[in-house]
């Protein structure tokens, strides 16, 4: 019986559980930079020496790499933390915060889930450079899997943020009433979505997302790895690892996390 089941068994993790997304969130950072003309797609970013300092705190590349000078595309394809941070700092807290909002974070996404978590985002006036750096690479922001897949779908949908729905149609007395997809807002321009698409395809073709290749299909997406918080500290050994993408990338049918 429902009442006899544990609360954990009843959780809808896709809409109730929140996590720090890590590098999947770099899609938002990249989109904001392109849309605001802060950094065009042909920019190069110097990530030497593979670390960036904020007072006593140091952020390095995953695995302690030094990726050197990277193209804007390779910041995403190789998932450079230092590169994403430099993009985020150039954007600044107000503009970064605007796109975090436009991509649907910090509030429930769908009318179909009464228990949906809004996630956690910070208001721009509270963000230090260190906090901007964290958000740029998907830390210090908490999201649900549904929010993350809806955000990636912005690129698939040519820049529109579409409200996720569970039900495709309602049939009553033999009459089928379809649920019309609702474009809630334009998050980015079609031109910015078109610039992001080959970058996200390259992630799968040549970058960190090679395991997402599907023979006969073009796939676009982004990987993410974020240390879990264990007893109030980031764990060095336990991570949330994710991939979010869509297929076929040039005429998308399905987005998956």
XYZ file of C-alpha atoms in Angstrom:
257
model
C 0.000 0.000 0.000
C 1.064 3.581 -0.636
C 0.995 4.468 3.086
C 3.229 1.508 3.940
C 5.967 2.596 1.522
C 8.936 4.656 2.669
C 9.200 8.361 1.876
C 12.375 7.666 -0.134
C 10.495 5.182 -2.343
C 7.806 7.802 -3.002
C 10.193 10.563 -4.025
C 10.073 11.779 -7.607
C 13.780 12.472 -7.861
C 13.533 14.214 -11.232
C 11.568 17.081 -9.687
C 12.223 16.885 -5.931
C 15.947 16.177 -5.557
C 18.339 19.074 -6.044
C 22.056 18.870 -6.799
C 24.914 21.078 -7.932
C 25.066 20.399 -11.675
C 28.724 21.154 -12.316
C 29.786 21.560 -15.930
C 26.391 20.940 -17.589
C 25.619 24.445 -16.291
C 28.424 25.892 -18.474
C 25.823 25.898 -21.279
C 24.122 28.798 -19.459
C 27.417 30.660 -19.015
C 28.313 30.217 -22.695
C 24.824 31.195 -23.870
C 24.862 34.372 -21.781
C 28.285 35.418 -23.118
C 27.229 34.898 -26.741
C 23.824 36.546 -26.334
C 25.271 39.604 -24.579
C 28.159 39.905 -27.075
C 30.568 39.750 -24.149
C 32.685 37.148 -25.899
C 32.070 36.140 -29.518
C 32.279 32.500 -30.542
C 35.676 33.037 -32.236
C 37.288 34.312 -28.983
C 40.348 32.686 -27.395
C 40.732 32.360 -23.631
C 44.042 31.934 -21.809
C 43.521 29.349 -19.054
C 47.210 29.192 -18.035
C 48.466 27.992 -15.580
C 45.379 25.830 -15.063
C 44.402 27.493 -11.776
C 42.697 30.747 -10.827
C 42.941 32.379 -7.386
C 40.442 34.340 -5.305
C 42.315 35.443 -2.190
C 43.184 32.265 -0.313
C 40.887 30.075 -2.394
C 42.084 28.336 -5.567
C 40.015 26.793 -8.365
C 41.762 24.365 -10.703
C 40.877 22.259 -13.703
C 39.348 18.837 -13.193
C 42.179 16.337 -12.821
C 44.754 19.116 -12.314
C 45.178 19.753 -16.053
C 46.574 22.890 -17.678
C 44.698 23.372 -20.949
C 46.568 26.530 -22.023
C 44.981 28.894 -24.566
C 41.568 27.592 -25.643
C 39.016 28.649 -28.217
C 35.569 29.550 -26.845
C 34.348 26.223 -28.289
C 37.093 24.215 -26.569
C 36.306 25.790 -23.185
C 33.020 23.873 -23.433
C 34.256 20.829 -25.393
C 37.141 20.222 -22.953
C 35.058 21.543 -20.036
C 37.597 24.040 -18.726
C 36.737 25.427 -15.290
C 39.202 28.311 -15.604
C 37.849 29.176 -19.057
C 34.230 29.136 -17.852
C 35.182 31.291 -14.860
C 36.875 33.869 -17.101
C 33.735 33.994 -19.258
C 31.565 34.365 -16.140
C 33.703 37.151 -14.650
C 33.479 39.057 -17.928
C 29.697 38.723 -17.797
C 29.464 39.844 -14.167
C 26.804 38.934 -11.594
C 23.867 40.881 -13.069
C 24.090 39.457 -16.568
C 24.925 35.948 -15.374
C 21.985 36.109 -12.941
C 19.668 37.251 -15.735
C 20.401 34.128 -17.790
C 20.234 31.775 -14.804
C 16.706 33.155 -14.480
C 15.880 33.024 -18.209
C 16.952 29.375 -18.387
C 14.394 28.518 -15.697
C 16.440 28.009 -12.539
C 15.296 29.087 -9.073
C 11.607 28.341 -9.611
C 9.355 25.360 -10.413
C 9.146 24.542 -14.116
C 5.859 22.691 -14.588
C 2.226 22.836 -13.409
C 2.180 19.028 -13.325
C 4.260 18.537 -10.140
C 2.825 20.068 -6.942
C 5.916 18.917 -4.984
C 8.514 20.290 -7.443
C 11.549 21.941 -5.855
C 12.416 25.450 -7.061
C 16.135 24.745 -6.563
C 18.487 27.366 -5.105
C 19.931 30.411 -6.854
C 21.478 33.569 -5.418
C 20.396 37.127 -6.150
C 23.086 38.984 -8.169
C 23.717 41.671 -5.527
C 24.951 38.961 -3.121
C 27.506 37.524 -5.547
C 31.225 38.094 -5.004
C 33.732 37.320 -7.766
C 34.319 33.962 -6.081
C 30.586 33.206 -6.179
C 30.336 34.247 -9.844
C 33.249 31.890 -10.539
C 31.437 29.021 -8.795
C 28.147 29.579 -10.634
C 29.934 29.856 -14.000
C 31.022 26.223 -13.655
C 27.843 24.940 -11.996
C 28.617 25.194 -8.297
C 26.796 27.337 -5.694
C 23.561 26.738 -7.597
C 21.185 23.843 -6.929
C 18.931 22.461 -9.641
C 16.558 19.593 -10.320
C 17.154 17.161 -13.188
C 13.957 18.475 -14.840
C 15.225 22.080 -14.680
C 18.520 21.005 -16.246
C 16.936 19.110 -19.135
C 14.503 21.993 -19.757
C 17.481 24.374 -19.878
C 19.332 22.210 -22.412
C 16.108 22.064 -24.430
C 16.391 25.828 -24.926
C 19.166 25.144 -27.443
C 17.140 22.336 -29.048
C 14.128 24.657 -29.366
C 15.995 27.491 -31.087
C 16.237 29.644 -27.963
C 12.735 29.239 -26.491
C 12.172 27.942 -22.960
C 9.287 25.459 -23.227
C 7.214 24.485 -20.186
C 7.691 20.747 -19.458
C 4.422 18.776 -19.297
C 3.745 15.141 -18.415
C 0.486 14.736 -20.315
C 0.429 14.992 -24.115
C -3.392 14.927 -24.434
C -6.587 14.402 -22.433
C -9.274 12.109 -23.853
C -12.754 12.651 -22.394
C -15.918 11.023 -23.817
C -13.943 10.011 -26.892
C -12.747 13.561 -27.577
C -8.971 14.086 -27.594
C -7.738 17.486 -26.413
C -4.008 17.947 -27.026
C -1.846 19.866 -24.554
C -0.217 22.553 -26.694
C 3.503 23.099 -25.950
C 3.843 26.478 -24.257
C 6.843 28.654 -25.087
C 7.038 30.632 -21.841
C 9.789 33.017 -22.937
C 12.680 33.510 -25.301
C 15.802 32.722 -23.264
C 18.282 33.398 -26.103
C 18.039 34.386 -29.756
C 17.823 31.773 -32.522
C 21.290 32.971 -33.639
C 22.833 32.219 -30.223
C 21.150 28.793 -30.120
C 22.588 28.120 -33.598
C 26.088 29.076 -32.374
C 25.798 26.774 -29.350
C 24.590 23.767 -31.345
C 27.885 22.817 -33.075
C 29.733 23.397 -29.777
C 27.466 20.885 -28.023
C 27.809 18.455 -30.947
C 31.606 18.718 -30.620
C 31.348 17.814 -26.903
C 29.954 14.436 -27.972
C 32.079 14.017 -31.101
C 35.489 15.065 -29.740
C 35.146 16.113 -26.107
C 34.102 14.894 -22.668
C 30.806 13.386 -23.916
C 32.062 10.706 -26.323
C 30.163 7.986 -24.432
C 26.905 9.636 -25.564
C 27.543 8.886 -29.250
C 24.750 6.921 -30.941
C 25.627 5.270 -34.273
C 23.627 6.833 -37.101
C 22.546 9.888 -35.101
C 24.079 13.278 -34.346
C 23.930 14.012 -30.612
C 24.455 17.337 -28.811
C 24.996 17.711 -25.083
C 27.209 18.443 -22.110
C 28.796 16.436 -19.310
C 28.924 17.489 -15.662
C 30.828 16.365 -12.580
C 30.365 17.983 -9.174
C 31.703 16.876 -5.799
C 28.946 15.888 -3.387
C 28.648 17.685 -0.066
C 29.278 15.169 2.715
C 29.039 16.352 6.352
C 29.114 19.986 5.250
C 32.256 19.676 3.069
C 32.937 18.839 -0.542
C 33.961 15.203 -0.886
C 37.117 14.417 -2.819
C 35.812 10.948 -3.699
C 32.020 11.170 -4.185
C 30.555 12.994 -7.180
C 27.312 13.590 -9.009
C 28.141 12.768 -12.631
C 25.663 13.652 -15.364
C 25.081 14.131 -19.059
C 22.281 16.179 -20.597
C 21.680 16.322 -24.313
C 19.302 15.960 -27.249
C 18.993 13.873 -30.417
C 18.942 14.120 -33.427
C 20.802 17.358 -32.831
C 19.687 19.121 -36.043
C 15.985 18.259 -35.733
C 15.560 17.264 -32.083
C 12.945 14.770 -30.993
C 14.062 13.927 -27.448
C 16.123 15.546 -24.687
C 17.572 13.307 -21.993
C 19.422 13.725 -18.690
